[in-house]
N, CA, C and O atoms as a GROMACS GRO file, in nm:
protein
  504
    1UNK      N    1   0.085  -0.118   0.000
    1UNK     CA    2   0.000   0.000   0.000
    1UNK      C    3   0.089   0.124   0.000
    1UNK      O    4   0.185   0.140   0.076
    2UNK      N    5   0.047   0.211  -0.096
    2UNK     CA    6   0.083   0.357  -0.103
    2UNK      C    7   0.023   0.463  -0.040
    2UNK      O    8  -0.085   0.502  -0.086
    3UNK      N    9   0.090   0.541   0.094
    3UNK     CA   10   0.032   0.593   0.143
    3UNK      C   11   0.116   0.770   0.102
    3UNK      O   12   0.231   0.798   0.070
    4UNK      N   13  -0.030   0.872   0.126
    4UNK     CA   14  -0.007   1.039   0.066
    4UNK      C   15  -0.030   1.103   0.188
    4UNK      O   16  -0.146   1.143   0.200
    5UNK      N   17   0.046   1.126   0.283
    5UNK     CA   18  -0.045   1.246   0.371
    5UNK      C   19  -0.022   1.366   0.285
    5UNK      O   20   0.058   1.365   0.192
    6UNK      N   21  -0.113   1.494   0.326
    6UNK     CA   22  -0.112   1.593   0.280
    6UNK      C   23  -0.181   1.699   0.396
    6UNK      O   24  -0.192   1.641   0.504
    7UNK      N   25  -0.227   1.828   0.400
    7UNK     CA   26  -0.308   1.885   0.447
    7UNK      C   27  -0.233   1.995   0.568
    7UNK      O   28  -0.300   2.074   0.635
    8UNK      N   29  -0.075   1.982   0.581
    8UNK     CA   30   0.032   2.044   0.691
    8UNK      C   31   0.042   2.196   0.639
    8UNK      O   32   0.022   2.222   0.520
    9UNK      N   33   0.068   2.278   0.715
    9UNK     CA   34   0.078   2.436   0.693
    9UNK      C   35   0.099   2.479   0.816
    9UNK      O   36   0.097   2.402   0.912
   10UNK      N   37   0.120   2.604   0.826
   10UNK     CA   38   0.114   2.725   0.863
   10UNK      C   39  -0.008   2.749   0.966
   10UNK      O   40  -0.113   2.788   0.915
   11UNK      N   41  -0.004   2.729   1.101
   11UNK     CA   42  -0.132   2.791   1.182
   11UNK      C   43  -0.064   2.877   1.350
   11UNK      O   44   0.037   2.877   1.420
   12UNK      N   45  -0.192   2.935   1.348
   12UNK     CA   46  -0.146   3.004   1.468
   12UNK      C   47  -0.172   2.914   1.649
   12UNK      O   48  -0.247   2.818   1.661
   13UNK      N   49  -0.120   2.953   1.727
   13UNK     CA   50  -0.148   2.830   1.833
   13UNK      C   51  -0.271   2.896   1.885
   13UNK      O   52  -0.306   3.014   1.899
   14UNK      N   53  -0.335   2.756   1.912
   14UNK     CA   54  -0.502   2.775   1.945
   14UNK      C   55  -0.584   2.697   1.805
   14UNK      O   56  -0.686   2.630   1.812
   15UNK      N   57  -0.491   2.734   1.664
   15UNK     CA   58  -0.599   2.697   1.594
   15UNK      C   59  -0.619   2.543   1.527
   15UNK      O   60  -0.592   2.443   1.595
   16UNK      N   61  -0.653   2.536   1.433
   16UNK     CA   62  -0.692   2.379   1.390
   16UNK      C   63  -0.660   2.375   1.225
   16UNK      O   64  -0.687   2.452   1.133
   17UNK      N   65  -0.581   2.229   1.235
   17UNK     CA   66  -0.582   2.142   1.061
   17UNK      C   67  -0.628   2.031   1.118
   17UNK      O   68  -0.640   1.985   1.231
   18UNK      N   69  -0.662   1.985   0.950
   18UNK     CA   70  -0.704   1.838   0.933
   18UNK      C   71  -0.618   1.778   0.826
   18UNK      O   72  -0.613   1.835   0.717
   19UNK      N   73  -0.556   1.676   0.845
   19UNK     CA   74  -0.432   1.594   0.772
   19UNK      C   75  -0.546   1.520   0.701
   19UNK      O   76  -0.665   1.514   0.732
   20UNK      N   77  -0.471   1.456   0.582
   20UNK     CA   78  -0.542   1.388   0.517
   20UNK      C   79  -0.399   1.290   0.497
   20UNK      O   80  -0.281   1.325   0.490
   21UNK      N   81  -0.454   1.168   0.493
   21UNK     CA   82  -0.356   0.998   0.411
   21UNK      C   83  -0.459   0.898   0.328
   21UNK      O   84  -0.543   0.815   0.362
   22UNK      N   85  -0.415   0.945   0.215
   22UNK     CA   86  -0.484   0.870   0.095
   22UNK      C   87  -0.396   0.778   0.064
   22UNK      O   88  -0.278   0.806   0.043
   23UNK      N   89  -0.456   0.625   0.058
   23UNK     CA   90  -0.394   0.540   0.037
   23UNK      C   91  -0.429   0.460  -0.120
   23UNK      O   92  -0.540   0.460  -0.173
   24UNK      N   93  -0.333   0.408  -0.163
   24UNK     CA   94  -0.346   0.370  -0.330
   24UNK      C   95  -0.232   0.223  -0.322
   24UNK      O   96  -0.131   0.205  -0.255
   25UNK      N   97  -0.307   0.133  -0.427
   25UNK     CA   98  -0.262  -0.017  -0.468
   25UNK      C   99  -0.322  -0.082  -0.384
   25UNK      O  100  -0.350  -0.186  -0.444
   26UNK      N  101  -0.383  -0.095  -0.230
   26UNK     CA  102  -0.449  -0.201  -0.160
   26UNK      C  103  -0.545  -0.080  -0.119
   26UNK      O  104  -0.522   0.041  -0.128
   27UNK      N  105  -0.656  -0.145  -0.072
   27UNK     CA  106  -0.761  -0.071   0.031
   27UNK      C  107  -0.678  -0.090   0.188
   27UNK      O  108  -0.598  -0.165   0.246
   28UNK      N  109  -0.747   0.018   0.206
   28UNK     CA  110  -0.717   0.068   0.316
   28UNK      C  111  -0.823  -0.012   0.443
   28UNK      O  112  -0.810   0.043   0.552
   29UNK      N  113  -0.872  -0.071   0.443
   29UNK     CA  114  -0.935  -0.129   0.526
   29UNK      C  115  -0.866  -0.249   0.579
   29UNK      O  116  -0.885  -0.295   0.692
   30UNK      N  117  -0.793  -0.294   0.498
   30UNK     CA  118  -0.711  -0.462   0.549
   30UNK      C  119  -0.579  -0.428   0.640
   30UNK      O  120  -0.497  -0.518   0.662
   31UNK      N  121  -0.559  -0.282   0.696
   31UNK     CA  122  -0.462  -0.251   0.760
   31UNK      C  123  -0.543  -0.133   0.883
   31UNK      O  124  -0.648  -0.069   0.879
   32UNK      N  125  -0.413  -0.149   1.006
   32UNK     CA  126  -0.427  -0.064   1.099
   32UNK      C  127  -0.359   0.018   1.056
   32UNK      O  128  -0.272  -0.011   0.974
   33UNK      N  129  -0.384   0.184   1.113
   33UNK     CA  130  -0.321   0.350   1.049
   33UNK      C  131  -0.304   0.370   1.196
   33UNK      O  132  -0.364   0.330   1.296
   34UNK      N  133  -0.197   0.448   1.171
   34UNK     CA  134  -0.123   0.544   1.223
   34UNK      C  135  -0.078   0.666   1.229
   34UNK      O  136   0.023   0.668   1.160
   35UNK      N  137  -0.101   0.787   1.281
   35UNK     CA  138  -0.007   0.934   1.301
   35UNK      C  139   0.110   0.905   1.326
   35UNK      O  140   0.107   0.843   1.432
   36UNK      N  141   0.202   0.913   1.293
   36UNK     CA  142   0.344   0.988   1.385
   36UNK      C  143   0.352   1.096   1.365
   36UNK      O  144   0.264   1.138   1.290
   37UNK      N  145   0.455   1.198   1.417
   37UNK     CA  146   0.538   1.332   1.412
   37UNK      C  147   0.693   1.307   1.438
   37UNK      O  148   0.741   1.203   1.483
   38UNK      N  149   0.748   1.396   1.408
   38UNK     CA  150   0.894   1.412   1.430
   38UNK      C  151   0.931   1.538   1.421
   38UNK      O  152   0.943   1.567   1.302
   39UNK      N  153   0.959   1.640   1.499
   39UNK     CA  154   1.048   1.728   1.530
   39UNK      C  155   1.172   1.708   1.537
   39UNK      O  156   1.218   1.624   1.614
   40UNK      N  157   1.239   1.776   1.463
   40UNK     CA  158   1.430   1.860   1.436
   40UNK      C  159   1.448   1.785   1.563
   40UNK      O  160   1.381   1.807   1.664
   41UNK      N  161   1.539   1.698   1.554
   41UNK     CA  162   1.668   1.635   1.718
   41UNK      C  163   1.564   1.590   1.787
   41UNK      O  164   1.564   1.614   1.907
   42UNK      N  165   1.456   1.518   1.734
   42UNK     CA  166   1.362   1.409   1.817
   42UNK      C  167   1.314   1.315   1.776
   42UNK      O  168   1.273   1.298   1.662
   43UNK      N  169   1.314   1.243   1.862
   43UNK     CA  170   1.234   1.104   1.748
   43UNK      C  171   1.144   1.122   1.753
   43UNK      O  172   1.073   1.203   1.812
   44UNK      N  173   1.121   0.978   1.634
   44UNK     CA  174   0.947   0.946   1.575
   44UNK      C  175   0.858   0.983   1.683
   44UNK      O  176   0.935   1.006   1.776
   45UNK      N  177   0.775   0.996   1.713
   45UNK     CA  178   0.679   0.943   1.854
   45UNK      C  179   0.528   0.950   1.730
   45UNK      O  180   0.512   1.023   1.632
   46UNK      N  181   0.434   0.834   1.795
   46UNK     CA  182   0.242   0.831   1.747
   46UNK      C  183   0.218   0.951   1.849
   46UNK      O  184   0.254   0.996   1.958
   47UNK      N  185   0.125   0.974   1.730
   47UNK     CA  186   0.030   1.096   1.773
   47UNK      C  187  -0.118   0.994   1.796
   47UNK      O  188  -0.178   0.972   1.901
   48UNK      N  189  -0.132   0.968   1.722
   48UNK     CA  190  -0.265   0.854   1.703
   48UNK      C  191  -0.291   0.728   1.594
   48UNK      O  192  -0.242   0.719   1.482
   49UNK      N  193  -0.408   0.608   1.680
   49UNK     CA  194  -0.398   0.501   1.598
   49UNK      C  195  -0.538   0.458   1.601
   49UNK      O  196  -0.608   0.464   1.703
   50UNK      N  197  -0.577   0.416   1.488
   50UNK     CA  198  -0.717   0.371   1.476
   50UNK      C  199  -0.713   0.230   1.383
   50UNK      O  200  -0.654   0.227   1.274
   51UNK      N  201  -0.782   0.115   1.438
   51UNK     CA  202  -0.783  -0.013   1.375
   51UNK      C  203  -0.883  -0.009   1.274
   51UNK      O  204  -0.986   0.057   1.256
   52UNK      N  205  -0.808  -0.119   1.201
   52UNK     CA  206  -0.899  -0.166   1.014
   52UNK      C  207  -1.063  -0.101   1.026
   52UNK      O  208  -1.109  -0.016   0.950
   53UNK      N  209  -1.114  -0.145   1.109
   53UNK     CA  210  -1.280  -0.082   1.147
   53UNK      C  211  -1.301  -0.021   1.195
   53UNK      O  212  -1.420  -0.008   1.227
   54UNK      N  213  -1.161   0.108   1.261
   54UNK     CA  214  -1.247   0.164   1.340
   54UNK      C  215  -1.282   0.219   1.498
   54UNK      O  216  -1.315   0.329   1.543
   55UNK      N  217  -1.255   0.066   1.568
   55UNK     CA  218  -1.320   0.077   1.666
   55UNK      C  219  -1.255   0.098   1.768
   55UNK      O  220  -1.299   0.174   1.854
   56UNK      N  221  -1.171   0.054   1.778
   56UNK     CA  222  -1.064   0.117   1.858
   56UNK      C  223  -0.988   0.191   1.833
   56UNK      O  224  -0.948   0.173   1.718
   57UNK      N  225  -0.912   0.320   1.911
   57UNK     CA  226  -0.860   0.432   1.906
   57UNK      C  227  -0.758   0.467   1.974
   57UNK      O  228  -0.792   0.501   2.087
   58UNK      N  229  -0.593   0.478   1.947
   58UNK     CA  230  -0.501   0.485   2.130
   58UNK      C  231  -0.479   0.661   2.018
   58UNK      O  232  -0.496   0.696   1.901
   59UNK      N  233  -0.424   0.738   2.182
   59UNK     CA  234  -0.376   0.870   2.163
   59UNK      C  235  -0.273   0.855   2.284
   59UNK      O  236  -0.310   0.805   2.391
   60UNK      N  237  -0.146   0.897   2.265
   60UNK     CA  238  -0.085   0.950   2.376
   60UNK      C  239  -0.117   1.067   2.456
   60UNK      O  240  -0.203   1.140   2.408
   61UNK      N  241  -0.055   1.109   2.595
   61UNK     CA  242  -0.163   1.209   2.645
   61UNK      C  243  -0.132   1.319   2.586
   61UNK      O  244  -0.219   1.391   2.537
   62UNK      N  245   0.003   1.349   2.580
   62UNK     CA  246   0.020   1.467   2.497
   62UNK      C  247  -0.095   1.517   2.362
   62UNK      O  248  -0.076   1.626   2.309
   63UNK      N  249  -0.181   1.450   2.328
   63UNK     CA  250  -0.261   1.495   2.230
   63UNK      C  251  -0.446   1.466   2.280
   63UNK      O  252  -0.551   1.517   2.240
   64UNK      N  253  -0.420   1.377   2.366
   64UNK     CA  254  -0.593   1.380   2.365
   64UNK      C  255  -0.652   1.460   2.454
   64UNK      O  256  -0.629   1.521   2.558
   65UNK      N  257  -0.750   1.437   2.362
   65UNK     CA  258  -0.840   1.514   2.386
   65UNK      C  259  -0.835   1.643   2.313
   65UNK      O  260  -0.915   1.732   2.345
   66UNK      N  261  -0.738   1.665   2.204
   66UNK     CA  262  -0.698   1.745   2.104
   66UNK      C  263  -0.715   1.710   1.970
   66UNK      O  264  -0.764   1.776   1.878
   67UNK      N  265  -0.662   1.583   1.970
   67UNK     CA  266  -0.679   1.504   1.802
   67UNK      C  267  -0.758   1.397   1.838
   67UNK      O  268  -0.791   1.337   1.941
   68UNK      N  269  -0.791   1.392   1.657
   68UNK     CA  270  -0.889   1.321   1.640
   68UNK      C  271  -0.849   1.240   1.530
   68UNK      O  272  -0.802   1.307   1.438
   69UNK      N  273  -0.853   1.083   1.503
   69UNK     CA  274  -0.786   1.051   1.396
   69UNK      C  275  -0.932   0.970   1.370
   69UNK      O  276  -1.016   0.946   1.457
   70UNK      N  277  -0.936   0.942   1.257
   70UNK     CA  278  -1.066   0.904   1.184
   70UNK      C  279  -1.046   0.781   1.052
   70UNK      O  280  -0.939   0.810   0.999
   71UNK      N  281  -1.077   0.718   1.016
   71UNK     CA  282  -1.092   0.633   0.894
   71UNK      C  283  -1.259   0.674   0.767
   71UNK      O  284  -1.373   0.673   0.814
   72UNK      N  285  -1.236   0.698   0.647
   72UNK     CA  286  -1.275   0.644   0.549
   72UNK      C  287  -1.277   0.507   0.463
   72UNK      O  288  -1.250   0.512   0.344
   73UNK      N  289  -1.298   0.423   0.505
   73UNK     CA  290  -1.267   0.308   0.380
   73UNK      C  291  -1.334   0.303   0.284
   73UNK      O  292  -1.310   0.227   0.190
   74UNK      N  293  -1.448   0.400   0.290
   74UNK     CA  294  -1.457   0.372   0.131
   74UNK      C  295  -1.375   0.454   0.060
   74UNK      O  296  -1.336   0.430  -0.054
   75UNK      N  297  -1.339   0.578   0.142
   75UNK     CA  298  -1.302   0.690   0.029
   75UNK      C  299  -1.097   0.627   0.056
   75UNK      O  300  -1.027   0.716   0.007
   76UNK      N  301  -1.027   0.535   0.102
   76UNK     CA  302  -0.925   0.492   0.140
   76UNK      C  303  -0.855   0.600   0.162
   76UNK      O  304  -0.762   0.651   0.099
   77UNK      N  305  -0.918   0.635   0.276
   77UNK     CA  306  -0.854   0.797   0.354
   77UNK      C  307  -0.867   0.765   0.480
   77UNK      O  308  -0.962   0.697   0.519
   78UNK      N  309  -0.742   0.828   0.584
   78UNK     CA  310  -0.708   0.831   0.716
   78UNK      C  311  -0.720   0.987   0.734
   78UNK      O  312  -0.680   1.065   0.647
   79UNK      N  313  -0.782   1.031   0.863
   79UNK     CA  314  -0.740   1.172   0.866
   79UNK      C  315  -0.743   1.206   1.032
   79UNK      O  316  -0.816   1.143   1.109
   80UNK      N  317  -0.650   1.321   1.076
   80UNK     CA  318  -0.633   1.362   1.164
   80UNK      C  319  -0.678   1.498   1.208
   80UNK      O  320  -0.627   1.592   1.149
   81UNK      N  321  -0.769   1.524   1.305
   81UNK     CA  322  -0.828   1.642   1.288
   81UNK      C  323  -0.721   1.691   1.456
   81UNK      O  324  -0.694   1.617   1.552
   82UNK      N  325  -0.688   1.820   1.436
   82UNK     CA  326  -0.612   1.849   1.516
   82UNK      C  327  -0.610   1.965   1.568
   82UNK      O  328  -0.542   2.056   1.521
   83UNK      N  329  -0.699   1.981   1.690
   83UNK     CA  330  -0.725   2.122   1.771
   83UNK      C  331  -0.684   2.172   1.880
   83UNK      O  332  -0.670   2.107   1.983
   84UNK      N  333  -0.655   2.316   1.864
   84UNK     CA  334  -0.571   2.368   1.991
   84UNK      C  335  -0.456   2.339   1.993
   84UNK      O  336  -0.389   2.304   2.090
   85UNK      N  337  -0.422   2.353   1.871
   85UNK     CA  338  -0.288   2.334   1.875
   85UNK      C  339  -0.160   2.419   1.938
   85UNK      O  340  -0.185   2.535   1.970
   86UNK      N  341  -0.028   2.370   1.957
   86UNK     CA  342   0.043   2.400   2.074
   86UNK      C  343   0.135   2.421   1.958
   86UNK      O  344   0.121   2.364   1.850
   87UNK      N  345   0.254   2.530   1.995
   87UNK     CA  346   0.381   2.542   1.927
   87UNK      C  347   0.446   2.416   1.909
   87UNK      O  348   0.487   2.376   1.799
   88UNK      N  349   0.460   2.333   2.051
   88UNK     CA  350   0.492   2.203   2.090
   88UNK      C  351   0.482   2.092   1.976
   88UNK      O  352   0.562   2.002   1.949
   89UNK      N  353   0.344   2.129   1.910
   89UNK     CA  354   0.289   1.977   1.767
   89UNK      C  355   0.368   2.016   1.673
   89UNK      O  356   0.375   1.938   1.577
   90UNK      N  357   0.452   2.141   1.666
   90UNK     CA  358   0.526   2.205   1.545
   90UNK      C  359   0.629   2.036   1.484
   90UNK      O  360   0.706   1.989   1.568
   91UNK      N  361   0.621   1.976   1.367
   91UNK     CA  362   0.648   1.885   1.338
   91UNK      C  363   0.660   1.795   1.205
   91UNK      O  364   0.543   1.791   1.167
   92UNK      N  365   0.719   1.738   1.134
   92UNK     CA  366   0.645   1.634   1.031
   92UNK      C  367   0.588   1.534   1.088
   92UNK      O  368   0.628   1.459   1.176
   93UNK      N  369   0.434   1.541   0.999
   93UNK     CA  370   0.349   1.462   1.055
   93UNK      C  371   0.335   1.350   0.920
   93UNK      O  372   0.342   1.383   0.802
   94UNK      N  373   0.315   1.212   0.972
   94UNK     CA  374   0.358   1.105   0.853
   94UNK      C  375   0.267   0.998   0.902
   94UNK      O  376   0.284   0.943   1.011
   95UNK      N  377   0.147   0.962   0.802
   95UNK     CA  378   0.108   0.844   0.812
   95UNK      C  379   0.155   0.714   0.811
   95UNK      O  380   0.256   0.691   0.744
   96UNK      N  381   0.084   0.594   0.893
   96UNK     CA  382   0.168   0.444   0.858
   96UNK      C  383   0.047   0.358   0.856
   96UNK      O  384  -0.068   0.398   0.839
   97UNK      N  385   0.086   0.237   0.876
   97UNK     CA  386   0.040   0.087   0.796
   97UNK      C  387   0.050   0.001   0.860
   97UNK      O  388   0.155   0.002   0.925
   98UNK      N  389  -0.016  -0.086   0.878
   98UNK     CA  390   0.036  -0.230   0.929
   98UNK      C  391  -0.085  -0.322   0.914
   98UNK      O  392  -0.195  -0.291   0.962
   99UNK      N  393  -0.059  -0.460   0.834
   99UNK     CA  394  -0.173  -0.579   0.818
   99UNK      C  395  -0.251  -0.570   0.964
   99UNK      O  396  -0.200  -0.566   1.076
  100UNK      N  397  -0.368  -0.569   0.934
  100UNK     CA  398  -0.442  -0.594   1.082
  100UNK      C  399  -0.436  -0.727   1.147
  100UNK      O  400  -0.430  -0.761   1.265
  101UNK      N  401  -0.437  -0.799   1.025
  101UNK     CA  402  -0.407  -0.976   1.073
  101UNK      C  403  -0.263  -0.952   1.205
  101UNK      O  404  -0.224  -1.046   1.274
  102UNK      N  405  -0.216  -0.835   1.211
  102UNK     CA  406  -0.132  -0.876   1.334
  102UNK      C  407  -0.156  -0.842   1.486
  102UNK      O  408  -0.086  -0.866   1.584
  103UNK      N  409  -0.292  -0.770   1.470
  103UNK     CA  410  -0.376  -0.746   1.564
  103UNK      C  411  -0.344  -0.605   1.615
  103UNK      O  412  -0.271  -0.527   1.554
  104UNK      N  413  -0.415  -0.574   1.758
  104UNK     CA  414  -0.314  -0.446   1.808
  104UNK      C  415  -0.292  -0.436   1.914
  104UNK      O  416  -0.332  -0.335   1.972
  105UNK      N  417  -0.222  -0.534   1.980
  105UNK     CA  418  -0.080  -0.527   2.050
  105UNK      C  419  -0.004  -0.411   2.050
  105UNK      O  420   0.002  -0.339   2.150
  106UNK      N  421   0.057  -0.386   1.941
  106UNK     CA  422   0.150  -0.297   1.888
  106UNK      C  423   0.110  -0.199   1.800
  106UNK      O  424   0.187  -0.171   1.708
  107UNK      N  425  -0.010  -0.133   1.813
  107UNK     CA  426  -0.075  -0.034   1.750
  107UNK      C  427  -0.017   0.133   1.794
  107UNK      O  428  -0.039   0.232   1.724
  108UNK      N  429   0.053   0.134   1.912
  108UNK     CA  430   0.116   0.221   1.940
  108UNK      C  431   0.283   0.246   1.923
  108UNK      O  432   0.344   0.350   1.946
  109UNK      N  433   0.340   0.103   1.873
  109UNK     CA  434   0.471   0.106   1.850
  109UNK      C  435   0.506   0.138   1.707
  109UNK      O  436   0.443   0.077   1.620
  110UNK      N  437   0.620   0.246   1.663
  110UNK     CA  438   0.658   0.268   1.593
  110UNK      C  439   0.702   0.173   1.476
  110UNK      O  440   0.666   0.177   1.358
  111UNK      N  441   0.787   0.086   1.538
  111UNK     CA  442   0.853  -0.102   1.518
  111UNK      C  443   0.720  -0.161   1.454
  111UNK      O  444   0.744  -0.232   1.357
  112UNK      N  445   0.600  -0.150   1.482
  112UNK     CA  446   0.500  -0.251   1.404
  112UNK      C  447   0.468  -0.197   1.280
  112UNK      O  448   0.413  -0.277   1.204
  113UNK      N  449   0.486  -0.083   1.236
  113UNK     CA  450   0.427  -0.009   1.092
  113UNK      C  451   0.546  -0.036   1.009
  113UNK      O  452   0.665  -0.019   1.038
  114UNK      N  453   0.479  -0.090   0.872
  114UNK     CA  454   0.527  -0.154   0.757
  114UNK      C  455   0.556  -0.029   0.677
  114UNK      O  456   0.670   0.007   0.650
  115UNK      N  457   0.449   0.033   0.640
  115UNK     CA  458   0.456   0.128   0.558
  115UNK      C  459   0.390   0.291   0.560
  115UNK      O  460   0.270   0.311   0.581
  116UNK      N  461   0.494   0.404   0.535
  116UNK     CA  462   0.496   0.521   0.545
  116UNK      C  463   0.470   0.601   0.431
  116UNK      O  464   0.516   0.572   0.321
  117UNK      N  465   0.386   0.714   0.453
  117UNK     CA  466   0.374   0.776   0.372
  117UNK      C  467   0.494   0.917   0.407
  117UNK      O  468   0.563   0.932   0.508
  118UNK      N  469   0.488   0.981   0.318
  118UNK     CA  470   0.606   1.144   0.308
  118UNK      C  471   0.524   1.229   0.426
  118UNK      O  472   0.403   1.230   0.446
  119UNK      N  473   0.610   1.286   0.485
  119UNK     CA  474   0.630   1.367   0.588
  119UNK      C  475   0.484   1.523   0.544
  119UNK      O  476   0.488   1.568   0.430
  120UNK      N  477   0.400   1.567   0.620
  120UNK     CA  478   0.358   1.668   0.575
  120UNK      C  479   0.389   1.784   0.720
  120UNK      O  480   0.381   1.757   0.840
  121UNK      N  481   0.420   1.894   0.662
  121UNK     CA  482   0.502   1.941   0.786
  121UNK      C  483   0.368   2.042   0.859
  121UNK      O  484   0.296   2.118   0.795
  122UNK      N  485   0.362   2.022   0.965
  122UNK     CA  486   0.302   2.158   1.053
  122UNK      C  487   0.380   2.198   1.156
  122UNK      O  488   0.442   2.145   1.248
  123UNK      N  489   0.353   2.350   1.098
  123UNK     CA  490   0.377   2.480   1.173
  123UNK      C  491   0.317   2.558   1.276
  123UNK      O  492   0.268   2.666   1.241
  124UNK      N  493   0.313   2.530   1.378
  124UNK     CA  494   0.206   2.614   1.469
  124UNK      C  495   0.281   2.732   1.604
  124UNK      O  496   0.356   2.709   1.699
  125UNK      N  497   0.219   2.851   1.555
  125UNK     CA  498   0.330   2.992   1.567
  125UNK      C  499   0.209   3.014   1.747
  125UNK      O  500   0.103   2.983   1.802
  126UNK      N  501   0.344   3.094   1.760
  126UNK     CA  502   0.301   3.129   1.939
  126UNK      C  503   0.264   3.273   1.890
  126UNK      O  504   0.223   3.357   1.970
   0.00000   0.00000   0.00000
């Protein structure tokens, strides 16, 4: 699977984007999605994870109750809705992948996602 995030810019702190990850060659339903970020001299860390259907949801605390990560399968779109934002989320933000057949155990580990989409960067000014 080919994954696109897109939707990163320029916002002021307090305000709100919504990421978009369009996925192409498999549907997007036969896999668990993922947020990460990465800030300059930091690692990867998930922002958020939502399984093949849906139904379950992990956020680290640093973001909940702030983001919102969502599934389309029909439209084979992941998206992250992201409010109140903090200088702090300033980051590349990068969708991921992983067969659901491996369950989610590891829905929060970096180590379980197969496949990445390109970095979309947000900016969020004090």
């Amino acid at each position: 699977v080919q994954l696109q995030a897109s939707g990163g810019g320029l916002v002021q702190a307090g305000g709100s984007l919504r990421l978009s990850c369009a996925a192409s060659g498999r549907t997007v339903s036969g896999y668990n999605m993922g947020w990460f970020r990465q800030a300059p001299g930091k690692e990867r860390e998930i922002v958020a994870a939502i399984t093949w259907g849906g139904g379950t949801t992990y956020y680290p605390d640093s973001v909940k109750g702030r983001f919102t990560i969502s599934r389309d399968n029909a439209k084979n779109t992941v998206y992250l809705q992201m409010n109140s934002l903090k200088p702090e989320d300033t980051a590349s933000y990068y969708c991921a992948a992983y067969a659901f057949r491996r369950g989610v155990v590891g829905i929060s580990h970096r180590s379980e996602y197969d496949y990445w989409g390109q970095g979309t960067l947000v900016t969020v000014s004090s």
